[in-house]
Every structure is written in C-alpha cells, then in structure tokens.
PDB file of C-alpha atoms in Angstrom:
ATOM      1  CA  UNK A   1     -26.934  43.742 -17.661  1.00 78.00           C
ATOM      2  CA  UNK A   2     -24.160  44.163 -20.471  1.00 84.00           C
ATOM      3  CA  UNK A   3     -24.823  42.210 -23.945  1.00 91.00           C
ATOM      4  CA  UNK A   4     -23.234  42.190 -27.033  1.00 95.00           C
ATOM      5  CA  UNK A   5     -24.514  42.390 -30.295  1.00 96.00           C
ATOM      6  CA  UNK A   6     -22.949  40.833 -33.622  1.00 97.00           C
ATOM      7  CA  UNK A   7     -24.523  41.751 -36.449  1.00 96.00           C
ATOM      8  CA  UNK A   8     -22.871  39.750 -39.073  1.00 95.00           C
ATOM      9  CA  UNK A   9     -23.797  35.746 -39.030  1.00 95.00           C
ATOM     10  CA  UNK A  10     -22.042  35.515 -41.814  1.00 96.00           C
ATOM     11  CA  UNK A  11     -19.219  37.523 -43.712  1.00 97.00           C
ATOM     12  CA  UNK A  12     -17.323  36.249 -47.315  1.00 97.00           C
ATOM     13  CA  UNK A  13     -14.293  37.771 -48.535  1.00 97.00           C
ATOM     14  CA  UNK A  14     -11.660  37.421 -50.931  1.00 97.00           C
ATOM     15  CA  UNK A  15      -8.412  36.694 -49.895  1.00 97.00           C
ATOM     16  CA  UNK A  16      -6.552  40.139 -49.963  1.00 97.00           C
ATOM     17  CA  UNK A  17      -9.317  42.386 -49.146  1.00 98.00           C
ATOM     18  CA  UNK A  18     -10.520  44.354 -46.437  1.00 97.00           C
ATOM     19  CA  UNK A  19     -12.441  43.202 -43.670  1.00 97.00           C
ATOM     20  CA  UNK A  20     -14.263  44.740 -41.242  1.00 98.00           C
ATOM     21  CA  UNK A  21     -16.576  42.643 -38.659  1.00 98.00           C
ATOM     22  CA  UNK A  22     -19.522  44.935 -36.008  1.00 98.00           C
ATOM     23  CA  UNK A  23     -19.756  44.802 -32.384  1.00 97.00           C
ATOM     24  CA  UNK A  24     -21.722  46.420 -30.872  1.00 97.00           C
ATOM     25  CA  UNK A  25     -22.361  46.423 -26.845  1.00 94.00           C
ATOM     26  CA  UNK A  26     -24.625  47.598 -24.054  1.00 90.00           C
ATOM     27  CA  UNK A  27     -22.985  48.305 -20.874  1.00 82.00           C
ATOM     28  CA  UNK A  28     -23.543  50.372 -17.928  1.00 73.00           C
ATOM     29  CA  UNK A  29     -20.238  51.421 -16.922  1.00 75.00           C
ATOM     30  CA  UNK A  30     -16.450  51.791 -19.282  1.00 74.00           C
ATOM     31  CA  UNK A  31     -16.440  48.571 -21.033  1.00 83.00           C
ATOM     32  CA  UNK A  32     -13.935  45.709 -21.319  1.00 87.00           C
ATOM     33  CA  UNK A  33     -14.128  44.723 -24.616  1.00 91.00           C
ATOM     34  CA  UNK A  34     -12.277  41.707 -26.737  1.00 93.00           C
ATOM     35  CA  UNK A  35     -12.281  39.720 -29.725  1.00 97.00           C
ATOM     36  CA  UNK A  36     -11.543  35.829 -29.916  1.00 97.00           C
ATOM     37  CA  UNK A  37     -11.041  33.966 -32.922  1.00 97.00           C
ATOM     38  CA  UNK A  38     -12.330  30.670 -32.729  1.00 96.00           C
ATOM     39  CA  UNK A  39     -11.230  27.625 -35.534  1.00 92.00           C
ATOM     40  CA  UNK A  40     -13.319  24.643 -35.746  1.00 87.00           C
ATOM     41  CA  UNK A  41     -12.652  22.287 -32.722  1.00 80.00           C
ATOM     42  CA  UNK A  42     -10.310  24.698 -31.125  1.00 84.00           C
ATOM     43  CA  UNK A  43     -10.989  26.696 -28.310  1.00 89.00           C
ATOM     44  CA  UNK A  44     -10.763  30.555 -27.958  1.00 94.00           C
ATOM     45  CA  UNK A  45      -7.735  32.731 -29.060  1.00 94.00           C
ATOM     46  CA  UNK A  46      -7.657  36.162 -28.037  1.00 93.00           C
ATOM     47  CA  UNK A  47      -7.072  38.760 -30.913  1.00 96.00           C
ATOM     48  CA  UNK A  48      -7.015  42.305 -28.870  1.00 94.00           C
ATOM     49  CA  UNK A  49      -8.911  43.954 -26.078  1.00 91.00           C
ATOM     50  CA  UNK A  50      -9.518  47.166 -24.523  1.00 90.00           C
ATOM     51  CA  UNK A  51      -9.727  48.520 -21.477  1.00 84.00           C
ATOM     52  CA  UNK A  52      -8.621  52.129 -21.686  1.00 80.00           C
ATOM     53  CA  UNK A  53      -6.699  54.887 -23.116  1.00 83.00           C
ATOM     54  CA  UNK A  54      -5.852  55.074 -26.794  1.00 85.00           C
ATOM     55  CA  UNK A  55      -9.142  53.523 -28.737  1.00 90.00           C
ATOM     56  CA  UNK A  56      -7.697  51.518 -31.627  1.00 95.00           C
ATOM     57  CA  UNK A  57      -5.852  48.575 -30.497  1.00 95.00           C
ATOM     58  CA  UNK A  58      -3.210  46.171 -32.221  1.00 96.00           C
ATOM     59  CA  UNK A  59      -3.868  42.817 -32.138  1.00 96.00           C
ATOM     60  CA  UNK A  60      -1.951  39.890 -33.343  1.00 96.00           C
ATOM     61  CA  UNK A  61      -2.230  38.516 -36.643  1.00 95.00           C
ATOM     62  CA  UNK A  62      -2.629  41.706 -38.096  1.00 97.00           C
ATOM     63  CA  UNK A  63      -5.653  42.501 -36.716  1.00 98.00           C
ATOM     64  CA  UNK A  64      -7.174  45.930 -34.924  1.00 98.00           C
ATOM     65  CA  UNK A  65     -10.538  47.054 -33.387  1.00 98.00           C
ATOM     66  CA  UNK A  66     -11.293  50.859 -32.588  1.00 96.00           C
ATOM     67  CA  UNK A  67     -13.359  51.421 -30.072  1.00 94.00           C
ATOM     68  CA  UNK A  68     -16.087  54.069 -30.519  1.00 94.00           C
ATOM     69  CA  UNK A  69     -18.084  54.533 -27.013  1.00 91.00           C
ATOM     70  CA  UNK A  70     -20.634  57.755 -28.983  1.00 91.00           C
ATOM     71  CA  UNK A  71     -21.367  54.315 -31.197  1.00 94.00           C
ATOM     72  CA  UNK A  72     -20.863  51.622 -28.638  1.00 93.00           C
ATOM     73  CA  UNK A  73     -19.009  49.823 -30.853  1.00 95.00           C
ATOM     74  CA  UNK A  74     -15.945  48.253 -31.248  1.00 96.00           C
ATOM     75  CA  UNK A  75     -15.474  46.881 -34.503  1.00 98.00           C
ATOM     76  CA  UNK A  76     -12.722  44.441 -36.011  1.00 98.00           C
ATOM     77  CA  UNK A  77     -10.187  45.397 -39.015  1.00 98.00           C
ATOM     78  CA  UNK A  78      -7.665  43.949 -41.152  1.00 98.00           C
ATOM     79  CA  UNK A  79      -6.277  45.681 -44.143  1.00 97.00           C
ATOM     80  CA  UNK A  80      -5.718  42.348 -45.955  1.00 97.00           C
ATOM     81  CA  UNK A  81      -7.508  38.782 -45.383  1.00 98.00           C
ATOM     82  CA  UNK A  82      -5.738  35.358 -45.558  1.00 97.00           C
ATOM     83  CA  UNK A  83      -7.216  32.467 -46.376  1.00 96.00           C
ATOM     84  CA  UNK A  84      -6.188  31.035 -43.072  1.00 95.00           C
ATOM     85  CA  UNK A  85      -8.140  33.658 -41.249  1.00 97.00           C
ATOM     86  CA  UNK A  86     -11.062  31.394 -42.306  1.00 97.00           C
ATOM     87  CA  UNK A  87     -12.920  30.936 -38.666  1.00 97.00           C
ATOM     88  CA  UNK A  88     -15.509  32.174 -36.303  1.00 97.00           C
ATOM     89  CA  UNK A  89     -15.081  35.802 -34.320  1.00 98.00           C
ATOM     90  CA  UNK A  90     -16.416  36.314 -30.849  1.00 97.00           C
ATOM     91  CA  UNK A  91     -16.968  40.411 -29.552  1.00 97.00           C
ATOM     92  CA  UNK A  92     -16.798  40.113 -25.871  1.00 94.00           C
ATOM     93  CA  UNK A  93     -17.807  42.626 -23.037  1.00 91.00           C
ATOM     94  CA  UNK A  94     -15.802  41.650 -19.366  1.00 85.00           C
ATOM     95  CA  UNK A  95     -17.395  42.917 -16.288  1.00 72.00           C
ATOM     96  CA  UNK A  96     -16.947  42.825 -12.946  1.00 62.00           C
ATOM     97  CA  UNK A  97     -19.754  41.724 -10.730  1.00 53.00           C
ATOM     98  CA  UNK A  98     -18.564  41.384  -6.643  1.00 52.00           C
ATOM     99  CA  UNK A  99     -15.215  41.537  -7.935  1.00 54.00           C
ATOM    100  CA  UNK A 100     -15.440  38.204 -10.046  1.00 62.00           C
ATOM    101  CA  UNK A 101     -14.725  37.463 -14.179  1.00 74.00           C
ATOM    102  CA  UNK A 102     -17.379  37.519 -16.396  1.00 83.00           C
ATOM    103  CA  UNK A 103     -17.572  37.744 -20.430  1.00 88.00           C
ATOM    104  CA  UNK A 104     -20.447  38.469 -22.050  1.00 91.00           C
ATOM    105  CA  UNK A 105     -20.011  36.881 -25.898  1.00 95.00           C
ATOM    106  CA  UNK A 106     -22.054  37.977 -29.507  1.00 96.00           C
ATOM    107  CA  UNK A 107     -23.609  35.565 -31.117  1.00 96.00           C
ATOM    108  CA  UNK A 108     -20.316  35.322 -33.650  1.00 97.00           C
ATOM    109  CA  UNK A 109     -19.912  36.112 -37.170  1.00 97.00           C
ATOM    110  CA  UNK A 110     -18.134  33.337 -39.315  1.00 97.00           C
ATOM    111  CA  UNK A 111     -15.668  34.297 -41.823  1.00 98.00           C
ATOM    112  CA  UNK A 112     -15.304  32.308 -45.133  1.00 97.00           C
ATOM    113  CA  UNK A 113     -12.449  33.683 -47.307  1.00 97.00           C
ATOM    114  CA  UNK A 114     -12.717  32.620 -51.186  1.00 96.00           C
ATOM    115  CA  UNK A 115      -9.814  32.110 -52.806  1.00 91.00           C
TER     116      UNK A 115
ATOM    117  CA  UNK B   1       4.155  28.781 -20.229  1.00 68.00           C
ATOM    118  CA  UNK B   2       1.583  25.760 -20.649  1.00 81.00           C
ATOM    119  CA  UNK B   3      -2.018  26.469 -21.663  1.00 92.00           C
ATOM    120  CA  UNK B   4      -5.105  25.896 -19.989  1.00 96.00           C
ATOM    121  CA  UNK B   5      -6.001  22.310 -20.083  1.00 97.00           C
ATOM    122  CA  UNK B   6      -8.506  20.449 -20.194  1.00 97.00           C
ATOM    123  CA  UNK B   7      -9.542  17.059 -19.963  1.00 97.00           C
ATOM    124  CA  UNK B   8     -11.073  14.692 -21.337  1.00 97.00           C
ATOM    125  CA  UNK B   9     -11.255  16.462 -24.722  1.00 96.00           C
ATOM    126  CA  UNK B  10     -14.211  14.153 -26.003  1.00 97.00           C
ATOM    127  CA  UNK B  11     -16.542  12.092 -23.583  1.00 96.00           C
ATOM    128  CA  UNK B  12     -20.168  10.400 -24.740  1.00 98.00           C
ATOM    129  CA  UNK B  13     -22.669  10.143 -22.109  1.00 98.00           C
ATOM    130  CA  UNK B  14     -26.539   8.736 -22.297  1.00 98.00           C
ATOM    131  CA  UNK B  15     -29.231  10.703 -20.382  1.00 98.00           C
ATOM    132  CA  UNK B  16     -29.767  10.598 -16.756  1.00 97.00           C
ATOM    133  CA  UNK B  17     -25.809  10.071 -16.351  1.00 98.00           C
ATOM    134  CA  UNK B  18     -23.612  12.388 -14.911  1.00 98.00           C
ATOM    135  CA  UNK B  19     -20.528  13.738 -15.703  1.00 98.00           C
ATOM    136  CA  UNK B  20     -17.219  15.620 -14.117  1.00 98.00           C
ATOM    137  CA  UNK B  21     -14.987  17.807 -16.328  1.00 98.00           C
ATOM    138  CA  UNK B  22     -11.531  18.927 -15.460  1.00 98.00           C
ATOM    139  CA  UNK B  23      -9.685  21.909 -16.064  1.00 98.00           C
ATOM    140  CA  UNK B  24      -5.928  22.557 -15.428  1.00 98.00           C
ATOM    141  CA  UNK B  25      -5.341  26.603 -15.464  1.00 96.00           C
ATOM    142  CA  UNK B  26      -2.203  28.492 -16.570  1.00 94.00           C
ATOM    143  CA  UNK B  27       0.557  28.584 -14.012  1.00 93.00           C
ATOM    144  CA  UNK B  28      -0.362  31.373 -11.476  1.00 89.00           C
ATOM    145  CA  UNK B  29      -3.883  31.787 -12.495  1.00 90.00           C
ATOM    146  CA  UNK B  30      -5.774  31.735  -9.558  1.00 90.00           C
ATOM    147  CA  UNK B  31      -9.374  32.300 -11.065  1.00 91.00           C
ATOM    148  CA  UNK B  32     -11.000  29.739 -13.494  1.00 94.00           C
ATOM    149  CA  UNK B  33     -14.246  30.587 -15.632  1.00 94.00           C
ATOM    150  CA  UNK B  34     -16.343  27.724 -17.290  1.00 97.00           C
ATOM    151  CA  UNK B  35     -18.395  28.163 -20.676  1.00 97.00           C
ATOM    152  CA  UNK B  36     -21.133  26.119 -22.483  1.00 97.00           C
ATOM    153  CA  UNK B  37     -21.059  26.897 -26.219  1.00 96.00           C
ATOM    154  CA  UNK B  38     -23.933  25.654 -28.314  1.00 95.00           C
ATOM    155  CA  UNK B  39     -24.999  26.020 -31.642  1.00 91.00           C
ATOM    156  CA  UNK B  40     -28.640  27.655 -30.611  1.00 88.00           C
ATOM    157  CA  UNK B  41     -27.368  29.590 -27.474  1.00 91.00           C
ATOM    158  CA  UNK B  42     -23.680  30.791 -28.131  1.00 92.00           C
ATOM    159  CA  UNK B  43     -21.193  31.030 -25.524  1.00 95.00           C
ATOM    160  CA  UNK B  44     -22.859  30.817 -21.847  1.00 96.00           C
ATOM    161  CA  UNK B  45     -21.175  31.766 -18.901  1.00 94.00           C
ATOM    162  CA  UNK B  46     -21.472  28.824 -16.371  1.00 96.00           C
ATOM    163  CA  UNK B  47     -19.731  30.101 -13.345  1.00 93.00           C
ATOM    164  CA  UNK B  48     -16.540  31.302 -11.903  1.00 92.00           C
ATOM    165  CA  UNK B  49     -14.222  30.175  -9.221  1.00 93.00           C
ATOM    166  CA  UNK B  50     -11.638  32.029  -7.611  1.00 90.00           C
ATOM    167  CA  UNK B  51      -9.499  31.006  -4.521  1.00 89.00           C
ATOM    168  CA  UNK B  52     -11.342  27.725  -4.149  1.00 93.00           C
ATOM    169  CA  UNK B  53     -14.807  29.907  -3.734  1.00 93.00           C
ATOM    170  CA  UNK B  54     -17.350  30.777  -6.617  1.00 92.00           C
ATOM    171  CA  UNK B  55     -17.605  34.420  -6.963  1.00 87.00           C
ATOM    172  CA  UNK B  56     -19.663  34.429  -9.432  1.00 85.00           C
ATOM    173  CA  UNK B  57     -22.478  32.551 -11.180  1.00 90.00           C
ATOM    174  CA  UNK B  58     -24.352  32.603 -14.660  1.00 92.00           C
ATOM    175  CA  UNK B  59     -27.968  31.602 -15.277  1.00 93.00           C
ATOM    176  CA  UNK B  60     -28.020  27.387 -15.397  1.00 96.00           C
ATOM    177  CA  UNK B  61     -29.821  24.961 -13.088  1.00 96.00           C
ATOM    178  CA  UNK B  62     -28.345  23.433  -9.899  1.00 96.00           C
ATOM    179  CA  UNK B  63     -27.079  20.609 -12.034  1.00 97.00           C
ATOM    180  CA  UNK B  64     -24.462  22.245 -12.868  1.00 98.00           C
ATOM    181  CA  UNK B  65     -21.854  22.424 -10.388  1.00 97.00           C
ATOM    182  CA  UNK B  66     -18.223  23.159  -9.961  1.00 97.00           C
ATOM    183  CA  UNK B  67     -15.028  23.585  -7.417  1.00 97.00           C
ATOM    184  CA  UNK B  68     -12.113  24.410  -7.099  1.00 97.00           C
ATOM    185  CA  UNK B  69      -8.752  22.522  -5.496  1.00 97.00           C
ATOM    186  CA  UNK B  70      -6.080  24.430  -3.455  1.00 96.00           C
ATOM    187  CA  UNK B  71      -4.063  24.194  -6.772  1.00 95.00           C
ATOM    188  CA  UNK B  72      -6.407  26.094  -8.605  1.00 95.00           C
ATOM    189  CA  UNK B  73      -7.284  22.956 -10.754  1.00 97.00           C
ATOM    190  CA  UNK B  74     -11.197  23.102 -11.264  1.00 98.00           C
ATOM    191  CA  UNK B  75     -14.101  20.711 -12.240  1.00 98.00           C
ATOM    192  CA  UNK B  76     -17.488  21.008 -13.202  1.00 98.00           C
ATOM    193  CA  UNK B  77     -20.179  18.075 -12.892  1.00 98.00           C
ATOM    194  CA  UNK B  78     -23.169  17.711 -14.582  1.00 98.00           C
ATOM    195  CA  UNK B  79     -25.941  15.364 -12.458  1.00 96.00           C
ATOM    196  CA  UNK B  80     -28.868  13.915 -14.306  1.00 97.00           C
ATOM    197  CA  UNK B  81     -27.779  14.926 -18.065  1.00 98.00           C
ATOM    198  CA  UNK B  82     -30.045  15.941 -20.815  1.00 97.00           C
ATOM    199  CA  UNK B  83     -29.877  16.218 -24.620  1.00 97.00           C
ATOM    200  CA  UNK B  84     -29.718  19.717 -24.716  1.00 96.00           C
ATOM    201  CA  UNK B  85     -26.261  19.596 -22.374  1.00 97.00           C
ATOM    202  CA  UNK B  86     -24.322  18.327 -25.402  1.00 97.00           C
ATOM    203  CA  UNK B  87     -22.295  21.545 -25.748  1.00 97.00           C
ATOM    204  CA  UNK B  88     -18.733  22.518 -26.000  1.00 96.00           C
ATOM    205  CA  UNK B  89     -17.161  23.429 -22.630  1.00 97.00           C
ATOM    206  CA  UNK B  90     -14.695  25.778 -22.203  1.00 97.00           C
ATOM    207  CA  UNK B  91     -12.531  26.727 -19.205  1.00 96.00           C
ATOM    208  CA  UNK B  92     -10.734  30.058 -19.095  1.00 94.00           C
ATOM    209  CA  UNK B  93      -8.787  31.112 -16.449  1.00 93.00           C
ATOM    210  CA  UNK B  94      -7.433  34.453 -15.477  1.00 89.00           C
ATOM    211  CA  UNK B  95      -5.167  36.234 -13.050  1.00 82.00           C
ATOM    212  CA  UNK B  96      -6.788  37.305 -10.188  1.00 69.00           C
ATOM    213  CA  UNK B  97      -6.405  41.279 -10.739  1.00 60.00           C
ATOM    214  CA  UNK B  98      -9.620  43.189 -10.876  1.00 53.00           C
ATOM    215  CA  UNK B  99      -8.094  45.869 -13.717  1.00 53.00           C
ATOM    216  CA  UNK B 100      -7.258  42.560 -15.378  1.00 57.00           C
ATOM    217  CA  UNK B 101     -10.038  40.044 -16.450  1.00 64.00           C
ATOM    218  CA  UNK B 102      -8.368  39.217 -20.165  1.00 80.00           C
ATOM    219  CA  UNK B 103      -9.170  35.412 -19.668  1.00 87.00           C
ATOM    220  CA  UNK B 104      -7.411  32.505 -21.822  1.00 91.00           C
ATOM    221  CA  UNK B 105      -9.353  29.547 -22.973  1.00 94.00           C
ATOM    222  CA  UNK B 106      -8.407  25.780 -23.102  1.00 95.00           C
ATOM    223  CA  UNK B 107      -9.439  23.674 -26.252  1.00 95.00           C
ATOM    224  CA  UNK B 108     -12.896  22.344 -24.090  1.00 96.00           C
ATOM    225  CA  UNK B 109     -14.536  19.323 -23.745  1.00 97.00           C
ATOM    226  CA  UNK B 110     -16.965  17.894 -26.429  1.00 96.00           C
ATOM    227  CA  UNK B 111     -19.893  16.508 -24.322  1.00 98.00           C
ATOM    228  CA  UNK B 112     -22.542  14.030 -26.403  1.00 98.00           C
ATOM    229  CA  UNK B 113     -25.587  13.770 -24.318  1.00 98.00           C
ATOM    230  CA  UNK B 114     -27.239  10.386 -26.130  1.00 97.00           C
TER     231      UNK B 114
END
C-alpha cells in the first residue's frame, strides 16, 4: 500500500526567503505524485504533479518540486515566500487500483510566513 | 470552465441523523472521488465513482455510502451519524483517463455532528 510521509507539521518563514517543504513516499510501482495547497475553509488547489519524464516540475505560483525516486522524495521549492503563501501543503501519491482514482495524502505541513 | 461544486457548503446535524451530500463535477469529468478531512486523521479517501459504478473504495464503515447519476453528479450519505463524522468533505473529480488521475477539488462540505 502507498503512503506518504510529511515530515514538517509545522514550517515559519520570512517573507522573501527560501522554502523548501519534505515528502517523502512509499510506493510499489512509478509514482504519481502532487502537491495541493490548501487555505483555511477552502478546498484543495493543485500546485504541480508528476508523472514522468523530466523530474523537477513547474508549478504555478512560483512553485517547483523535484522528484528524487534513489530518495523517494519529492520535495516542494520556492526561491522567494509571500506572505500570501500563508496555508497548509498536502504531498500526494495517485495510484491506480482496478483502474480507479485514488490519492494517498501526508499528514500536511502548515506554513506561517512572518512578516 | 466551472469548478467542482458542492453543496450545501455548511450543514449541522445531531447524532443518529443522517445526511446526503452533493457534488456537481467539472464539465466532462466522468469520475468523482470523495474525501473526509479531519483534524486527527488527515485527508481519507472515502470512495470513488466512475460511470455511475464505484470502482474503488477506501477503508470506512457501510454508513458511508455514495452514487452516482447518469450526469456524473454524485452524493454521499451518511446513516446513523456520530461525533467523530464531523469532518470536512471534499469531492474531486477527474477525467476518466488511466495515465491521467490529476483530480480537482470542490470547496467541501462542513459537517457538525452535535
């Protein structure tokens, strides 16, 4: 069974510096792997994912994630944090069991920026 | 495009009640995934529903239920409610591609179990 493993409960940055959020996963075959931003009382917004070929991904909002399978991990970047990037970040692992949709989430990490 | 929708966004039940959630997915999505998200457990997978059948299934009682409408509009119902269903559910729904599972989420439904 895949799983996903967030280290991170909880990250603080300033605004302007880097960030850098861990994933790591356990799956059996090539992964599907994404990360969802989540702001309080909203629903999930997807940031990136991966399913093959080149192993660091753009995402929006500046964002990127390299996957590293000798790791298992796929790990979230930005170069510069706004304040508005202020929220909770889901690592996801997709699978396919009898052909269906399934994510497997982290537990999260939630991102306070300081001003 | 519209979003995934959901409704109602906010609903307050009392124990032993049950309860039907709705889910409205993106224009030509054809599969629909529901989610329980709770502080203690995370983000659950409930079940899935693709072409009016569930293909697949996560680890939650048989109170928990769901279908699917020829319009790819699903619900979920939840018989004989307990404290610990007051959760955050979200509905997701995908194309049905199997090289494509990147899912997109609605806002949920806030269910108070009192």
């Amino acid at each position: 069974a895949q799983s996903v493993t967030q280290p991170d409960i909880h990250i603080t940055v300033s605004e302007g510096a880097s960030l850098e959020l861990r994933c790591n996963y356990s799956y059996g075959a090539t992964p599907y792997l994404f990360w969802y931003v989540q702001s309080p009382g909203q629903g999930l917004q997807l940031l990136l994912k991966y399913f093959s070929g080149d192993t660091l991904v753009q995402g929006i909002k500046g964002f990127e994630a390299e996957f590293k399978r000798s790791q298992s991990s796929f790990n979230l970047r930005k170069p510069s944090v706004h304040w508005s990037d202020a929220a909770e970040y889901f690592c996801a692992v997709g699978a396919f069991g009898g052909g269906g949709n399934k994510l497997t989430f982290g537990t999260g990490t939630q991102l306070k920026v300081e001003l | 495009k519209a979003g995934v929708t959901q409704t109602p966004r906010y609903l307050i039940k009392t124990r032993g009640q049950q309860v039907t959630l709705s889910c409205s997915p993106i224009s030509g999505h054809r599969s629909v995934s529901w989610y329980q998200q709770t502080p203690g457990q995370g983000l659950q997978f409930l079940f899935e529903y693709f072409s009016e059948t569930q293909r697949n299934k996560g680890n939650f009682p048989g109170r928990f239920s769901g279908r699917q409408f020829s319009n790819s509009r699903s619900e979920m119902n939840v018989s004989t409610l307990e404290l610990g269903d007051s959760a955050l559910y979200l509905c997701a729904s995908s194309l049905p591609a199997a090289v494509n599972n990147e899912q997109f989420f609605g806002p949920g439904t806030r269910l108070t179990v009192l």
